[in-house]
Amino acid sequence: MHFSGFKIIKEALTGHKGWKPTWRTPDPKTEYDIVIVGGGGHGLATAHYLAKVHGITNVAVLEKGWLGSGNIGRNTTIVRSNYLLPGNEPFYEWSMKLWEGLEQDLNYNAMMSQRGILNLCHSDAQRDAFARRGNAMIMAGADAVLLDETGVRDMCPYLDFDNARFPIRGGLLQPRAGTARHDAVAWGYARGADSRGVDIIQICEVTGFQIEKGVCKGVETSRGRIGAKKVAVCVAGSSSRVMEQAGMRLPIESHVLQAFVSEGLKPVLPGVITFGAGHFYISQSDKGGLVFGGDIDGYNTYAQRGNLPVVEDVCEGGMAIMPMIGRARMLRMWGGVMDMSMDGSPFIDKTPIEGLYFNGGWCYGGFKATPASGWCYAHLLATDQPHPVATEYRLDRFRRGRMIDERGAGAQPNLH
Ligand SMILES: Cc1cc2nc3c(=O)[nH]c(=O)nc-3n(C[C@H](O)[C@H](O)[C@H](O)COP(=O)(O)OP(=O)(O)OC[C@H]3O[C@@H](n4cnc5c(N)ncnc54)[C@H](O)[C@@H]3O)c2cc1C
């Protein structure tokens, strides 16, 4: 079924009887070429690119809940490629390029909106760091504009420029960044994969791996054993728990991250604004709600809900930078479980167990990575070689001393 303006008009005039389900509901087969564990954004994108780019369609995506129940449907939808380090920036810029053509590729409206992201700076040292970051971005083919205080005032006159502790001195703008509707991304990838023959199997939890003499031959699930030549895990916040079933310990801890949305307001924010000094970020949805968040809750958990101290901390961050937010009413909040890696960067790699692959450690930045993560994981699964933009995302990088510590915070997951 092809979506088009013509199709919408036709259905509107004929009682909407011609729409079909977006994907099938097949029963699992006994054996696949590739089984993907986790039907989040990354798992579904991997399935789509395996089928579309590599022609591998004997694939199943196993999801323990329903599609979109994990972080893909819980994030604050920010898409950007404003990274500094050579291990990261080419990967995220490749993701950005895939985002720019995603809706055409999927024939699905993901509400991609390139309204820009503005990182505020509050000191000369921070401005110097942003100049360096902007230059690194431009060298990797991305876009970056360094704004002075007047430039920021022109965009957002309502910010608290004279805040006693964090006066705003300028900002780093990436005009091509923005937001996309998160669950539409999951649905679009699911539709793309399903239409090429991939089986998407919901309510199917992987409970163990069949490992014989160091080779992974399939998975145990709540719907029975499923054989596979290759098993590709990408379960985000559940990474440690799932890989523990294969006897692996990961350099990952799980923490909860909360998000908040206000009542609908008239358009007030030009794009995404981040306040790094206090860790607060905000954008405005198409419905008018202010969508914002801040730090992770500082304890390990697998619960998809947070606690009140972070609610207070995030709201204080908002008030510090944008006092007018105090007049808006908060509508709702939710949490998702983050797979926080020790250096804040992800993994897309083979494991020491033959036939078992791992994708995770996305921290709270994995939504923007969805297209490139799927593309590169599909490449790894199809060719057994890392994709050129993802060569540094190896599981053994801590042992080799090759951390990708973008924030320079050290090996401390709750600081990344
Ligand atoms: C509040 C919040 C705000 C965020 N904001 C942003 C943002 O603005 N920009 C950004 O880039 N990133 C953001 N993120 C991070 C981003 O959402 C994640 O990094 C990314 O979605 C993780 O990849 P995923 O979509 O594949 O994860 P998920 O959607 O969580 O997919 C993993 C799936 O695996 C399934 N699963 C787990 N265990 C099993 C099992 N045993 N068997 C079968 N299936 C299993 C889960 O049910 C889940 O559906 C945010 C996250 C949160 C929670």
Short mmCIF file of C-alpha atoms and ligand atoms in Angstrom, two decimals:
data_model
loop_
_atom_site.label_atom_id
_atom_site.label_comp_id
_atom_site.label_asym_id
_atom_site.label_seq_id
_atom_site.Cartn_x
_atom_site.Cartn_y
_atom_site.Cartn_z
CA MET A 1 0.00 0.00 0.00
CA HIS A 2 1.56 3.27 -1.15
CA PHE A 3 0.74 6.43 0.80
CA SER A 4 0.15 9.57 -1.26
CA GLY A 5 -2.00 12.69 -1.26
CA PHE A 6 -4.15 11.07 -3.92
CA LYS A 7 -4.69 7.98 -1.71
CA ILE A 8 -5.75 10.13 1.26
CA ILE A 9 -8.30 12.04 -0.85
CA LYS A 10 -9.62 8.78 -2.35
CA GLU A 11 -10.02 7.18 1.09
CA ALA A 12 -11.64 10.31 2.51
CA LEU A 13 -14.24 10.19 -0.26
CA THR A 14 -14.87 6.44 -0.01
CA GLY A 15 -15.32 5.95 3.74
CA HIS A 16 -11.73 4.95 4.61
CA LYS A 17 -12.37 1.31 3.74
CA GLY A 18 -9.17 0.76 1.73
CA TRP A 19 -6.54 1.16 4.47
CA LYS A 20 -4.66 -2.02 5.33
CA PRO A 21 -2.75 -2.93 8.53
CA THR A 22 0.70 -1.35 8.51
CA TRP A 23 2.40 -4.69 9.13
CA ARG A 24 1.35 -8.36 9.32
CA THR A 25 1.08 -10.44 12.51
CA PRO A 26 2.87 -13.68 11.55
CA ASP A 27 3.61 -16.67 13.76
CA PRO A 28 7.31 -17.30 14.25
CA LYS A 29 9.01 -19.81 11.92
CA THR A 30 11.35 -22.42 13.41
CA GLU A 31 14.43 -20.98 11.70
CA TYR A 32 15.60 -17.67 10.21
CA ASP A 33 18.82 -16.40 8.66
CA ILE A 34 18.86 -13.54 11.14
CA VAL A 35 16.87 -13.04 14.35
CA ILE A 36 16.85 -9.48 15.71
CA VAL A 37 16.10 -9.26 19.43
CA GLY A 38 14.24 -6.02 20.26
CA GLY A 39 11.63 -4.26 18.16
CA GLY A 40 12.66 -0.73 19.04
CA GLY A 41 13.83 1.85 16.54
CA HIS A 42 17.26 0.27 16.08
CA GLY A 43 15.99 -3.29 15.63
CA LEU A 44 13.35 -2.25 13.11
CA ALA A 45 15.76 0.00 11.20
CA THR A 46 18.25 -2.88 11.05
CA ALA A 47 15.57 -5.17 9.63
CA HIS A 48 14.56 -2.55 7.06
CA TYR A 49 18.11 -1.98 5.80
CA LEU A 50 18.93 -5.72 5.85
CA ALA A 51 16.01 -6.26 3.50
CA LYS A 52 16.31 -3.13 1.41
CA VAL A 53 20.08 -2.67 1.09
CA HIS A 54 21.34 -6.25 1.41
CA GLY A 55 18.37 -8.24 0.11
CA ILE A 56 18.28 -10.39 3.28
CA THR A 57 14.62 -10.97 4.08
CA ASN A 58 14.53 -14.28 5.97
CA VAL A 59 14.62 -12.20 9.14
CA ALA A 60 12.51 -11.97 12.30
CA VAL A 61 12.29 -9.09 14.75
CA LEU A 62 11.29 -10.38 18.20
CA GLU A 63 9.74 -7.83 20.53
CA LYS A 64 8.74 -8.68 24.09
CA GLY A 65 6.03 -6.00 24.23
CA TRP A 66 4.42 -4.02 21.44
CA LEU A 67 6.26 -1.95 18.85
CA GLY A 68 7.10 1.45 20.27
CA SER A 69 6.76 0.40 23.92
CA GLY A 70 10.45 1.03 24.61
CA ASN A 71 12.54 4.14 24.29
CA ILE A 72 11.70 4.69 20.63
CA GLY A 73 8.25 5.81 21.82
CA ARG A 74 9.49 7.60 24.94
CA ASN A 75 12.22 9.97 23.81
CA THR A 76 12.10 13.73 23.31
CA THR A 77 12.55 13.27 19.54
CA ILE A 78 15.69 15.38 19.06
CA VAL A 79 17.72 14.68 15.94
CA ARG A 80 21.17 16.27 15.55
CA SER A 81 24.75 15.58 14.55
CA ASN A 82 26.66 18.11 16.67
CA TYR A 83 29.44 15.79 17.87
CA LEU A 84 33.13 16.52 18.29
CA LEU A 85 35.16 13.33 18.16
CA PRO A 86 36.22 11.57 14.95
CA GLY A 87 34.82 8.26 16.26
CA ASN A 88 31.36 9.84 16.56
CA GLU A 89 30.82 12.77 14.18
CA PRO A 90 30.94 10.90 10.81
CA PHE A 91 28.47 8.33 12.18
CA TYR A 92 25.96 10.91 13.44
CA GLU A 93 26.30 13.01 10.28
CA TRP A 94 25.57 9.89 8.22
CA SER A 95 22.48 9.42 10.41
CA MET A 96 21.47 13.02 9.75
CA LYS A 97 21.73 12.46 6.01
CA LEU A 98 19.56 9.34 6.31
CA TRP A 99 17.02 11.33 8.36
CA GLU A 100 16.84 13.90 5.58
CA GLY A 101 15.70 11.27 3.08
CA LEU A 102 13.87 8.98 5.50
CA GLU A 103 10.28 9.85 4.71
CA GLN A 104 10.85 9.34 0.99
CA ASP A 105 12.73 6.10 1.66
CA LEU A 106 9.95 4.73 3.89
CA ASN A 107 7.02 6.41 2.09
CA TYR A 108 5.87 7.32 5.60
CA ASN A 109 5.34 10.67 7.31
CA ALA A 110 7.77 10.78 10.23
CA MET A 111 7.11 14.51 10.73
CA MET A 112 10.81 15.28 10.32
CA SER A 113 11.18 18.95 11.14
CA GLN A 114 14.61 20.56 10.68
CA ARG A 115 14.08 23.57 12.89
CA GLY A 116 17.61 23.63 14.27
CA ILE A 117 19.24 23.05 17.63
CA LEU A 118 20.83 25.82 19.67
CA ASN A 119 23.36 24.93 22.41
CA LEU A 120 23.74 27.91 24.74
CA CYS A 121 27.13 28.96 26.10
CA HIS A 122 27.77 30.92 29.26
CA SER A 123 31.50 31.66 29.37
CA ASP A 124 34.46 32.38 27.09
CA ALA A 125 35.82 28.89 27.70
CA GLN A 126 32.53 27.31 26.67
CA ARG A 127 32.40 29.47 23.54
CA ASP A 128 35.92 28.32 22.62
CA ALA A 129 34.82 24.70 23.09
CA PHE A 130 31.78 25.29 20.87
CA ALA A 131 33.97 26.92 18.18
CA ARG A 132 36.13 23.79 18.20
CA ARG A 133 33.07 21.52 18.05
CA GLY A 134 31.55 23.57 15.23
CA ASN A 135 34.78 23.34 13.23
CA ALA A 136 34.94 19.56 13.77
CA MET A 137 31.35 19.30 12.55
CA ILE A 138 32.03 21.36 9.42
CA MET A 139 35.13 19.27 8.67
CA ALA A 140 32.94 16.15 8.80
CA GLY A 141 30.47 17.66 6.32
CA ALA A 142 27.89 18.84 8.87
CA ASP A 143 26.61 22.38 9.39
CA ALA A 144 27.36 24.65 12.34
CA VAL A 145 27.00 28.38 13.08
CA LEU A 146 28.58 30.10 16.06
CA LEU A 147 26.23 32.79 17.39
CA ASP A 148 27.12 35.71 19.63
CA GLU A 149 24.75 37.01 22.28
CA THR A 150 22.90 39.24 19.79
CA GLY A 151 22.40 36.28 17.47
CA VAL A 152 20.82 34.28 20.29
CA ARG A 153 18.70 37.29 21.40
CA ASP A 154 17.33 37.61 17.87
CA MET A 155 16.21 33.96 17.95
CA CYS A 156 14.99 33.71 21.55
CA PRO A 157 14.53 37.11 23.20
CA TYR A 158 12.77 35.57 26.22
CA LEU A 159 15.78 33.69 27.59
CA ASP A 160 17.33 34.95 30.84
CA PHE A 161 20.45 36.52 29.32
CA ASP A 162 21.51 38.18 32.58
CA ASN A 163 21.13 35.16 34.82
CA ALA A 164 23.59 35.79 37.68
CA ARG A 165 25.11 32.31 37.54
CA PHE A 166 24.76 31.40 33.85
CA PRO A 167 24.63 34.60 31.74
CA ILE A 168 24.09 33.70 28.08
CA ARG A 169 27.09 34.69 25.96
CA GLY A 170 26.17 32.99 22.66
CA GLY A 171 25.50 29.59 21.24
CA LEU A 172 26.30 26.91 18.71
CA LEU A 173 23.51 26.44 16.17
CA GLN A 174 23.06 23.43 13.92
CA PRO A 175 20.34 24.56 11.48
CA ARG A 176 19.77 21.08 9.96
CA ALA A 177 19.00 19.49 13.34
CA GLY A 178 15.45 19.26 14.66
CA THR A 179 12.83 16.75 15.71
CA ALA A 180 10.92 13.79 14.22
CA ARG A 181 7.82 12.01 15.48
CA HIS A 182 9.35 9.09 17.38
CA ASP A 183 6.65 6.42 17.12
CA ALA A 184 6.07 7.17 13.44
CA VAL A 185 9.74 6.30 12.94
CA ALA A 186 9.14 2.86 14.51
CA TRP A 187 5.99 2.32 12.45
CA GLY A 188 7.65 3.47 9.23
CA TYR A 189 10.62 1.15 9.65
CA ALA A 190 8.31 -1.72 10.65
CA ARG A 191 6.26 -1.16 7.52
CA GLY A 192 9.37 -0.96 5.35
CA ALA A 193 10.76 -4.23 6.73
CA ASP A 194 7.42 -6.07 6.73
CA SER A 195 6.66 -5.11 3.14
CA ARG A 196 9.91 -6.85 2.08
CA GLY A 197 9.07 -10.06 3.96
CA VAL A 198 10.58 -9.57 7.43
CA ASP A 199 8.48 -11.17 10.21
CA ILE A 200 7.76 -8.75 13.04
CA ILE A 201 6.69 -10.77 16.06
CA GLN A 202 5.32 -8.88 19.05
CA ILE A 203 4.71 -10.24 22.57
CA CYS A 204 7.65 -12.61 22.09
CA GLU A 205 10.29 -12.28 24.82
CA VAL A 206 13.74 -13.75 24.36
CA THR A 207 14.51 -15.71 27.53
CA GLY A 208 17.81 -17.35 26.59
CA PHE A 209 20.33 -18.12 23.86
CA GLN A 210 21.16 -21.50 22.38
CA ILE A 211 24.93 -21.53 22.49
CA GLU A 212 26.74 -24.73 21.48
CA LYS A 213 30.54 -24.91 21.58
CA GLY A 214 30.87 -21.12 21.44
CA VAL A 215 28.43 -20.75 18.54
CA CYS A 216 24.99 -19.13 18.89
CA LYS A 217 22.41 -21.24 17.08
CA GLY A 218 19.21 -19.46 18.07
CA VAL A 219 17.11 -18.11 20.91
CA GLU A 220 14.68 -19.41 23.52
CA THR A 221 11.55 -17.30 23.63
CA SER A 222 8.19 -17.11 25.37
CA ARG A 223 6.85 -18.59 22.11
CA GLY A 224 9.34 -21.45 21.88
CA ARG A 225 12.78 -21.97 20.38
CA ILE A 226 13.67 -20.09 17.21
CA GLY A 227 16.79 -21.12 15.30
CA ALA A 228 19.00 -18.56 13.57
CA LYS A 229 22.30 -18.39 11.71
CA LYS A 230 22.88 -15.01 13.31
CA VAL A 231 21.31 -13.39 16.38
CA ALA A 232 21.41 -9.60 16.62
CA VAL A 233 20.62 -8.10 20.02
CA CYS A 234 19.47 -4.47 20.27
CA VAL A 235 17.37 -4.10 23.39
CA ALA A 236 18.59 -0.67 24.63
CA GLY A 237 17.82 -0.37 28.38
CA SER A 238 17.59 -4.16 28.77
CA SER A 239 21.06 -4.78 27.28
CA SER A 240 22.75 -6.02 30.48
CA ARG A 241 19.88 -8.33 31.39
CA VAL A 242 19.60 -9.88 27.94
CA MET A 243 23.35 -10.32 27.36
CA GLU A 244 23.69 -11.84 30.82
CA GLN A 245 21.67 -14.75 29.40
CA ALA A 246 24.57 -15.30 26.99
CA GLY A 247 27.05 -15.14 29.88
CA MET A 248 28.36 -11.67 28.95
CA ARG A 249 28.95 -8.68 31.22
CA LEU A 250 28.79 -5.32 29.44
CA PRO A 251 30.38 -1.94 30.20
CA ILE A 252 26.81 -0.62 30.53
CA GLU A 253 24.59 0.45 33.44
CA SER A 254 20.87 1.12 33.21
CA HIS A 255 19.43 4.39 34.52
CA VAL A 256 16.04 6.01 34.08
CA LEU A 257 15.59 9.23 32.07
CA GLN A 258 12.41 11.27 32.41
CA ALA A 259 10.66 13.52 29.90
CA PHE A 260 7.98 16.15 30.41
CA VAL A 261 5.39 17.91 28.28
CA SER A 262 3.40 21.05 29.03
CA GLU A 263 -0.05 22.11 27.92
CA GLY A 264 -0.27 23.28 24.29
CA LEU A 265 0.93 26.84 23.70
CA LYS A 266 1.19 29.09 20.66
CA PRO A 267 4.47 28.64 18.73
CA VAL A 268 7.19 30.17 20.87
CA LEU A 269 10.34 28.10 20.37
CA PRO A 270 12.09 28.26 16.98
CA GLY A 271 13.69 24.83 17.44
CA VAL A 272 15.48 22.84 20.10
CA ILE A 273 17.32 24.79 22.83
CA THR A 274 19.80 23.17 25.20
CA PHE A 275 21.18 24.61 28.41
CA GLY A 276 24.27 22.51 28.98
CA ALA A 277 25.45 24.26 32.12
CA GLY A 278 22.38 23.16 34.04
CA HIS A 279 21.39 20.25 31.81
CA PHE A 280 17.99 21.22 30.49
CA TYR A 281 16.72 20.92 26.92
CA ILE A 282 13.44 21.92 25.35
CA SER A 283 11.55 21.95 22.07
CA GLN A 284 7.93 22.50 21.06
CA SER A 285 5.79 19.82 19.52
CA ASP A 286 3.53 20.41 16.53
CA LYS A 287 0.58 20.32 18.97
CA GLY A 288 2.17 23.20 20.89
CA GLY A 289 3.34 21.32 24.00
CA LEU A 290 6.75 22.24 25.39
CA VAL A 291 8.70 18.98 25.43
CA PHE A 292 11.63 19.03 27.85
CA GLY A 293 14.00 17.01 29.95
CA GLY A 294 17.29 17.04 31.79
CA ASP A 295 19.48 14.64 33.73
CA ILE A 296 19.03 10.93 34.31
CA ASP A 297 17.97 9.80 37.78
CA GLY A 298 21.24 9.01 39.53
CA TYR A 299 20.63 5.38 40.45
CA ASN A 300 20.55 2.09 38.55
CA THR A 301 17.10 0.79 37.66
CA TYR A 302 15.08 -1.08 35.06
CA ALA A 303 11.84 0.70 36.06
CA GLN A 304 10.33 2.88 33.36
CA ARG A 305 9.45 5.65 35.79
CA GLY A 306 11.51 8.23 37.65
CA ASN A 307 11.49 10.05 40.95
CA LEU A 308 10.65 13.52 42.22
CA PRO A 309 14.16 14.98 42.85
CA VAL A 310 14.85 14.96 39.09
CA VAL A 311 11.45 16.53 38.38
CA GLU A 312 12.47 19.40 40.64
CA ASP A 313 15.97 19.60 39.13
CA VAL A 314 14.65 19.72 35.54
CA CYS A 315 12.07 22.37 36.38
CA GLU A 316 14.75 24.45 38.14
CA GLY A 317 16.89 24.20 35.00
CA GLY A 318 13.97 25.42 32.90
CA MET A 319 13.25 28.30 35.24
CA ALA A 320 16.91 29.33 35.30
CA ILE A 321 17.17 29.73 31.56
CA MET A 322 13.61 30.50 30.52
CA PRO A 323 11.66 32.00 33.46
CA MET A 324 8.43 32.28 31.44
CA ILE A 325 8.16 28.48 31.52
CA GLY A 326 7.00 28.87 35.14
CA ARG A 327 3.61 30.04 33.82
CA ALA A 328 3.00 26.89 31.76
CA ARG A 329 1.19 23.91 33.28
CA MET A 330 2.87 20.52 33.09
CA LEU A 331 0.62 18.01 31.39
CA ARG A 332 2.42 14.69 31.78
CA MET A 333 5.76 12.99 32.31
CA TRP A 334 7.21 9.55 31.72
CA GLY A 335 10.47 7.62 31.93
CA GLY A 336 12.56 5.24 29.86
CA VAL A 337 15.49 3.00 30.76
CA MET A 338 18.82 4.16 29.36
CA ASP A 339 21.68 1.82 28.46
CA MET A 340 24.43 4.11 29.74
CA SER A 341 27.87 3.08 28.52
CA MET A 342 30.98 4.03 30.48
CA ASP A 343 32.21 6.58 27.92
CA GLY A 344 28.83 7.73 26.66
CA SER A 345 29.32 6.16 23.21
CA PRO A 346 27.57 3.13 21.72
CA PHE A 347 28.54 -0.36 20.55
CA ILE A 348 27.82 -2.00 17.19
CA ASP A 349 29.93 -5.12 17.20
CA LYS A 350 30.31 -8.89 17.02
CA THR A 351 30.59 -10.59 20.40
CA PRO A 352 33.17 -13.28 21.26
CA ILE A 353 30.35 -15.81 20.72
CA GLU A 354 30.17 -16.70 17.03
CA GLY A 355 26.86 -15.73 15.45
CA LEU A 356 25.92 -13.37 18.30
CA TYR A 357 26.02 -9.62 17.64
CA PHE A 358 25.40 -6.65 19.93
CA ASN A 359 24.10 -3.13 19.43
CA GLY A 360 23.60 -0.90 22.51
CA GLY A 361 25.03 1.66 24.90
CA TRP A 362 23.11 4.50 23.26
CA CYS A 363 22.64 6.37 26.52
CA TYR A 364 20.04 9.13 26.01
CA GLY A 365 21.13 9.88 22.45
CA GLY A 366 20.03 6.86 20.49
CA PHE A 367 16.96 8.25 18.75
CA LYS A 368 18.97 10.47 16.43
CA ALA A 369 21.22 7.48 15.73
CA THR A 370 18.35 5.21 14.67
CA PRO A 371 18.88 5.35 10.87
CA ALA A 372 22.69 5.05 10.98
CA SER A 373 22.58 2.42 13.71
CA GLY A 374 20.21 0.31 11.63
CA TRP A 375 22.28 0.90 8.49
CA CYS A 376 25.60 0.02 10.16
CA TYR A 377 24.24 -2.95 12.12
CA ALA A 378 22.70 -4.34 8.93
CA HIS A 379 26.08 -3.86 7.21
CA LEU A 380 27.88 -5.72 10.02
CA LEU A 381 25.34 -8.56 9.97
CA ALA A 382 25.41 -8.89 6.20
CA THR A 383 29.17 -8.58 5.63
CA ASP A 384 30.73 -9.41 9.03
CA GLN A 385 32.70 -6.16 8.67
CA PRO A 386 32.07 -2.93 10.58
CA HIS A 387 30.69 -0.10 8.47
CA PRO A 388 33.35 2.60 7.81
CA VAL A 389 31.51 5.19 9.96
CA ALA A 390 31.11 2.77 12.90
CA THR A 391 34.59 1.26 13.17
CA GLU A 392 35.21 2.62 16.68
CA TYR A 393 32.07 1.21 18.31
CA ARG A 394 33.81 -1.96 19.48
CA LEU A 395 33.09 -3.90 22.65
CA ASP A 396 36.78 -4.22 23.53
CA ARG A 397 37.60 -0.51 23.28
CA PHE A 398 38.02 -0.09 27.06
CA ARG A 399 40.52 -2.93 27.16
CA ARG A 400 42.41 -1.32 24.27
CA GLY A 401 42.24 2.16 25.85
CA ARG A 402 40.24 3.52 22.88
CA MET A 403 37.36 5.16 24.76
CA ILE A 404 35.21 7.66 22.84
CA ASP A 405 34.63 10.06 25.69
CA GLU A 406 32.66 12.80 23.91
CA ARG A 407 31.87 14.74 27.09
CA GLY A 408 35.26 14.23 28.69
CA ALA A 409 33.49 13.03 31.83
CA GLY A 410 35.51 9.85 32.34
CA ALA A 411 34.28 6.35 32.87
CA GLN A 412 31.16 7.26 34.80
CA PRO A 413 27.84 6.40 33.17
CA ASN A 414 25.73 8.80 35.19
CA LEU A 415 27.79 11.73 33.89
CA HIS A 416 27.34 10.97 30.20
C1 LIG B 1 12.86 10.29 28.15
C2 LIG B 1 13.82 10.00 27.03
C3 LIG B 1 14.24 11.03 26.21
C4 LIG B 1 15.14 10.76 25.16
N1 LIG B 1 15.42 11.77 24.29
C5 LIG B 1 16.21 11.53 23.21
C6 LIG B 1 16.40 12.54 22.24
O1 LIG B 1 15.83 13.63 22.31
N2 LIG B 1 17.22 12.27 21.19
C7 LIG B 1 17.86 11.08 21.07
O2 LIG B 1 18.62 10.91 20.14
N3 LIG B 1 17.64 10.07 21.96
C8 LIG B 1 16.82 10.27 23.02
N4 LIG B 1 16.56 9.26 23.92
C9 LIG B 1 17.25 7.97 23.76
C10 LIG B 1 16.62 7.06 22.73
O3 LIG B 1 15.23 7.02 22.88
C11 LIG B 1 17.22 5.65 22.86
O4 LIG B 1 18.63 5.72 22.91
C12 LIG B 1 16.85 4.76 21.70
O5 LIG B 1 15.47 4.84 21.42
C13 LIG B 1 17.24 3.31 22.02
O6 LIG B 1 17.10 2.44 20.93
P1 LIG B 1 15.73 1.65 20.55
O7 LIG B 1 14.81 2.61 19.91
O8 LIG B 1 16.08 0.48 19.75
O9 LIG B 1 15.23 1.24 22.01
P2 LIG B 1 13.85 0.64 22.47
O10 LIG B 1 12.69 1.30 21.80
O11 LIG B 1 13.87 0.67 23.97
O12 LIG B 1 13.94 -0.84 21.92
C14 LIG B 1 14.42 -1.95 22.62
C15 LIG B 1 13.32 -2.99 22.58
O13 LIG B 1 13.81 -4.23 23.06
C16 LIG B 1 12.74 -4.88 23.68
N5 LIG B 1 13.25 -5.95 24.53
C17 LIG B 1 13.92 -5.84 25.69
N6 LIG B 1 14.21 -7.05 26.17
C18 LIG B 1 13.72 -7.97 25.29
C19 LIG B 1 13.71 -9.37 25.25
N7 LIG B 1 14.27 -10.11 26.22
N8 LIG B 1 13.11 -10.00 24.18
C20 LIG B 1 12.54 -9.25 23.19
N9 LIG B 1 12.52 -7.90 23.20
C21 LIG B 1 13.11 -7.27 24.23
C22 LIG B 1 12.04 -3.79 24.45
O14 LIG B 1 10.71 -4.12 24.78
C23 LIG B 1 12.14 -2.60 23.48
O15 LIG B 1 10.98 -2.47 22.69
C24 LIG B 1 15.66 9.46 24.97
C25 LIG B 1 15.22 8.43 25.78
C26 LIG B 1 14.28 8.68 26.80
C27 LIG B 1 13.78 7.57 27.66
#
